[in-house]
Tab-separated table of C-alpha atoms in Angstrom:
chain	number	residue	atom	x	y	z
A	1	MET	CA	-31.784	40.016	-60.099
A	2	SER	CA	-29.235	37.891	-58.229
A	3	ILE	CA	-27.203	36.523	-61.227
A	4	ILE	CA	-26.373	40.235	-61.920
A	5	TYR	CA	-24.854	40.911	-58.608
A	6	ASP	CA	-22.844	37.641	-59.226
A	7	ILE	CA	-21.807	38.896	-62.726
A	8	VAL	CA	-20.453	42.408	-60.882
A	9	ILE	CA	-18.666	40.288	-58.139
A	10	ASN	CA	-17.160	37.899	-60.606
A	11	LEU	CA	-16.076	40.580	-62.932
A	12	ILE	CA	-14.195	42.513	-60.184
A	13	ASP	CA	-12.593	39.171	-59.079
A	14	TYR	CA	-11.514	38.632	-62.624
A	15	LEU	CA	-9.931	42.056	-63.067
A	16	ILE	CA	-8.075	41.330	-59.948
A	17	ILE	CA	-6.871	37.871	-60.958
A	18	PHE	CA	-5.880	39.393	-64.237
A	19	LYS	CA	-4.042	42.060	-62.355
A	20	TYR	CA	-2.239	39.499	-60.218
A	21	PHE	CA	-1.158	37.381	-63.168
A	22	ASN	CA	-0.151	40.239	-65.497
A	23	CYS	CA	2.101	41.611	-62.736
A	24	PHE	CA	4.339	38.306	-63.140
A	25	SER	CA	4.172	38.492	-67.013
A	26	GLU	CA	2.550	40.580	-69.640
A	27	LYS	CA	2.955	38.220	-72.643
A	28	ARG	CA	0.057	36.180	-73.431
A	29	ASN	CA	-0.249	32.660	-75.274
A	30	MET	CA	-2.960	33.663	-77.621
A	31	GLU	CA	-4.396	36.946	-79.662
A	32	LYS	CA	-6.159	39.286	-77.599
A	33	LYS	CA	-9.685	38.698	-78.867
A	34	TYR	CA	-9.307	35.080	-77.699
A	35	CYS	CA	-7.904	36.496	-74.262
A	36	ILE	CA	-11.143	38.646	-74.042
A	37	SER	CA	-13.355	36.037	-74.960
A	38	LEU	CA	-11.761	33.732	-72.151
A	39	PHE	CA	-12.300	36.354	-69.584
A	40	CYS	CA	-15.676	37.159	-70.289
A	41	GLY	CA	-16.456	33.344	-70.704
A	42	CYS	CA	-15.125	32.477	-67.247
A	43	ILE	CA	-17.025	35.404	-65.476
A	44	ILE	CA	-20.378	34.169	-67.353
A	45	LEU	CA	-19.950	30.523	-66.652
A	46	ILE	CA	-18.941	31.176	-62.880
A	47	SER	CA	-21.915	33.471	-62.454
A	48	VAL	CA	-24.438	30.851	-63.769
A	49	VAL	CA	-22.938	28.030	-61.565
A	50	ASN	CA	-23.316	30.463	-58.692
A	51	GLN	CA	-27.182	30.386	-58.959
A	52	PHE	CA	-27.142	26.466	-57.964
A	53	HIS	CA	-25.574	27.707	-54.414
A	54	ASN	CA	-23.624	24.378	-54.362
A	55	GLN	CA	-20.212	25.592	-52.330
A	56	SER	CA	-18.164	22.343	-53.223
A	57	MET	CA	-19.318	22.817	-57.117
A	58	ASN	CA	-18.679	26.740	-56.928
A	59	LEU	CA	-14.989	25.936	-55.124
A	60	ILE	CA	-13.871	23.311	-57.461
A	61	LEU	CA	-15.006	25.072	-60.845
A	62	CYS	CA	-13.585	28.351	-59.718
A	63	ILE	CA	-10.312	26.766	-59.056
A	64	LEU	CA	-10.572	24.844	-62.468
A	65	ILE	CA	-11.527	28.030	-64.226
A	66	MET	CA	-8.765	30.190	-62.576
A	67	TYR	CA	-6.258	27.545	-63.878
A	68	LEU	CA	-7.691	27.614	-67.434
A	69	TYR	CA	-7.598	31.374	-67.633
A	70	ASN	CA	-3.939	31.140	-66.127
A	71	LEU	CA	-2.930	29.183	-69.026
A	72	SER	CA	-3.444	32.301	-71.313
A	73	PHE	CA	-0.486	33.990	-69.637
A	74	SER	CA	3.195	32.995	-70.779
A	75	TYR	CA	5.432	31.663	-68.046
A	76	SER	CA	7.015	28.081	-67.266
A	77	ILE	CA	4.830	25.387	-65.816
A	78	SER	CA	5.863	25.668	-62.381
A	79	TYR	CA	4.330	29.328	-62.107
A	80	HIS	CA	1.132	27.967	-63.727
A	81	ILE	CA	0.849	25.910	-60.530
A	82	ILE	CA	2.488	27.928	-58.048
A	83	LEU	CA	0.821	31.404	-58.689
A	84	PRO	CA	-2.730	30.358	-58.755
A	85	VAL	CA	-2.445	28.534	-55.505
A	86	LEU	CA	-1.037	31.387	-53.827
A	87	TYR	CA	-4.099	33.471	-55.191
A	88	ILE	CA	-6.428	30.809	-53.677
A	89	GLY	CA	-4.621	31.435	-50.327
A	90	PHE	CA	-5.227	35.023	-50.536
A	91	GLY	CA	-8.893	34.245	-51.271
A	92	ILE	CA	-9.378	31.867	-48.540
A	93	VAL	CA	-8.464	34.571	-46.154
A	94	ALA	CA	-10.590	37.016	-47.936
A	95	GLU	CA	-13.206	34.498	-47.584
A	96	LEU	CA	-12.914	33.723	-43.949
A	97	ILE	CA	-13.177	37.337	-43.257
A	98	GLY	CA	-16.134	37.583	-44.988
A	99	PHE	CA	-17.669	34.681	-43.273
A	100	PHE	CA	-16.974	36.428	-40.058
A	101	ILE	CA	-18.731	39.539	-41.182
A	102	LEU	CA	-21.792	37.503	-42.458
A	103	ASN	CA	-22.273	36.101	-38.755
A	104	ILE	CA	-21.448	38.863	-36.698
A	105	SER	CA	-24.007	40.882	-38.451
A	106	GLY	CA	-26.575	38.400	-37.239
A	107	GLU	CA	-30.232	39.189	-38.144
A	108	MET	CA	-30.192	42.748	-37.937
A	109	ILE	CA	-29.240	43.122	-41.809
A	110	PRO	CA	-31.378	41.174	-44.571
A	111	TYR	CA	-29.272	38.133	-45.635
A	112	PHE	CA	-29.022	39.483	-49.145
A	113	ILE	CA	-27.271	42.594	-48.400
A	114	ARG	CA	-25.178	40.994	-45.810
A	115	TYR	CA	-24.316	38.141	-48.403
A	116	TYR	CA	-23.302	40.562	-51.135
A	117	GLY	CA	-22.017	43.249	-48.701
A	118	SER	CA	-19.343	40.767	-47.552
A	119	SER	CA	-18.527	39.353	-50.966
A	120	PHE	CA	-17.296	42.923	-51.946
A	121	ILE	CA	-15.486	43.212	-48.690
A	122	CYS	CA	-13.776	40.117	-49.864
A	123	GLU	CA	-13.084	41.642	-53.221
A	124	PHE	CA	-11.645	44.614	-51.657
A	125	ILE	CA	-9.236	42.589	-49.462
A	126	ARG	CA	-8.045	40.646	-52.420
A	127	PHE	CA	-7.427	43.736	-54.343
A	128	LEU	CA	-5.395	45.210	-51.386
A	129	ILE	CA	-3.450	41.867	-51.234
A	130	VAL	CA	-2.604	41.878	-55.025
A	131	TYR	CA	-1.842	45.722	-55.164
A	132	VAL	CA	0.911	45.213	-52.625
A	133	ILE	CA	2.312	42.016	-54.189
A	134	CYS	CA	2.470	43.872	-57.716
A	135	GLY	CA	3.714	47.194	-55.992
A	136	ILE	CA	6.852	45.201	-54.526
A	137	LYS	CA	8.431	45.571	-58.032
A	138	GLU	CA	8.439	44.656	-61.459
A	139	MET	CA	8.340	40.630	-61.154
A	140	LYS	CA	10.829	38.714	-63.600
A	141	LEU	CA	10.282	35.222	-63.138
A	142	PRO	CA	13.435	33.018	-63.529
A	143	LYS	CA	13.074	29.502	-65.285
A	144	LEU	CA	13.050	26.900	-62.512
A	145	SER	CA	14.409	23.156	-62.589
A	146	PHE	CA	12.068	20.550	-61.614
A	147	ASP	CA	13.720	20.038	-58.267
A	148	THR	CA	13.275	23.852	-57.356
A	149	GLY	CA	9.875	23.969	-59.027
A	150	LYS	CA	8.322	20.978	-56.958
A	151	PHE	CA	9.172	22.624	-53.756
A	152	LEU	CA	7.416	25.904	-54.760
A	153	VAL	CA	4.400	23.743	-55.643
A	154	ILE	CA	4.036	21.358	-52.452
A	155	ILE	CA	4.671	24.089	-49.850
A	156	PRO	CA	1.551	26.300	-51.268
A	157	LEU	CA	-0.564	23.311	-51.791
A	158	SER	CA	0.092	22.043	-48.183
A	159	SER	CA	-0.928	25.482	-46.867
A	160	ILE	CA	-4.062	25.455	-49.142
A	161	VAL	CA	-4.946	21.831	-47.081
A	162	ILE	CA	-4.118	23.441	-43.977
A	163	CYS	CA	-6.473	26.507	-44.671
A	164	CYS	CA	-9.349	24.361	-45.695
A	165	ILE	CA	-9.110	22.147	-42.577
A	166	ALA	CA	-9.035	25.381	-40.455
A	167	ILE	CA	-12.125	27.023	-42.252
A	168	ASN	CA	-13.980	23.552	-41.952
A	169	ILE	CA	-13.343	23.647	-38.059
A	170	VAL	CA	-14.425	27.453	-38.040
A	171	GLN	CA	-17.595	26.457	-39.893
A	172	ASN	CA	-18.411	23.430	-37.394
A	173	SER	CA	-17.262	25.301	-34.059
A	174	LYS	CA	-19.307	27.518	-31.975
A	175	ASN	CA	-16.451	28.441	-29.582
A	176	GLY	CA	-15.148	32.087	-30.510
A	177	LEU	CA	-11.596	31.248	-29.257
A	178	VAL	CA	-11.126	28.194	-31.597
A	179	ASN	CA	-12.387	30.446	-34.603
A	180	ILE	CA	-9.936	33.257	-33.519
A	181	MET	CA	-7.199	30.639	-33.499
A	182	CYS	CA	-8.089	29.073	-36.587
A	183	LEU	CA	-8.055	32.647	-38.315
A	184	VAL	CA	-4.697	33.391	-36.775
A	185	ILE	CA	-3.377	30.126	-38.494
A	186	ILE	CA	-4.828	30.914	-41.776
A	187	ILE	CA	-3.251	34.368	-41.808
A	188	MET	CA	0.192	33.170	-40.317
A	189	THR	CA	0.280	30.353	-43.239
A	190	ILE	CA	-0.499	32.792	-45.920
A	191	THR	CA	1.714	35.441	-44.806
A	192	SER	CA	4.570	32.768	-44.410
A	193	ASN	CA	3.937	31.652	-48.295
A	194	VAL	CA	4.159	35.287	-49.311
A	195	LEU	CA	7.451	35.697	-47.589
A	196	MET	CA	8.975	32.660	-48.831
A	197	PHE	CA	8.123	33.748	-52.522
A	198	LYS	CA	9.529	37.179	-51.668
A	199	MET	CA	12.529	35.804	-50.344
A	200	PHE	CA	12.847	33.452	-53.243
A	201	LEU	CA	12.487	36.163	-55.841
A	202	LYS	CA	15.109	38.260	-53.784
A	203	VAL	CA	17.670	35.254	-53.905
A	204	ILE	CA	17.122	35.036	-57.594
A	205	ASP	CA	17.825	38.487	-58.049
A	206	THR	CA	21.093	38.440	-55.688
A	207	LEU	CA	22.345	35.565	-57.433
A	208	SER	CA	21.695	37.073	-60.838
A	209	ASP	CA	23.457	40.320	-59.845
A	210	ASN	CA	26.657	38.348	-58.574
A	211	TYR	CA	26.695	36.442	-61.866
A	212	GLU	CA	26.642	39.734	-64.024
A	213	LYS	CA	29.477	41.413	-61.788
A	214	GLU	CA	31.528	38.115	-61.892
A	215	MET	CA	31.215	37.902	-65.917
A	216	LEU	CA	32.108	41.855	-66.029
A	217	LEU	CA	35.289	41.282	-63.851
A	218	GLN	CA	36.135	38.163	-66.069
A	219	GLU	CA	35.938	40.425	-69.330
A	220	ALA	CA	38.056	42.902	-67.607
């Protein structure tokens, strides 16, 4: 029975992931039937692995499969690295909130209900974050040079490492103040990444507008 709940949760998760990747590029690198097969295959594979209840294996496989699914969308290699890393960051914030809910609810509610209830809350938080990002504007990603792209890869990756360390501290600490401080660190880290990415897109738009105005003046 639990695999059915896992399939439902993973289906919701991948619908959110699809919306996230699709708002950056609607073009795909393969035919529609293969995209649908890949989408369904990712959901089923993750749901099966979830049954082993191995957190490390789940995390590694989820990241690898998301990168695989990400390759079906058409944009530059830098964004194939950056966009999943940012989404993983959002996921870490959602998972941490779910972890707190799971612990706060204590033994009053059966574990099965607490676990899947917190999972649905995590998915709702992910959806809200993605909805805000996709609602900012229709995002058109510029081509990046290697020098620019490497920094846009290193910054999110380092942020993920920071968040993973903070989560490990939360899981092993019984001090409420330490847990709250770690939560603040994670939220601030992910927020700074989102703001950095928004600023980057704004700068690109400004430079593009200035270039177009300059070309019009030269033609005049």
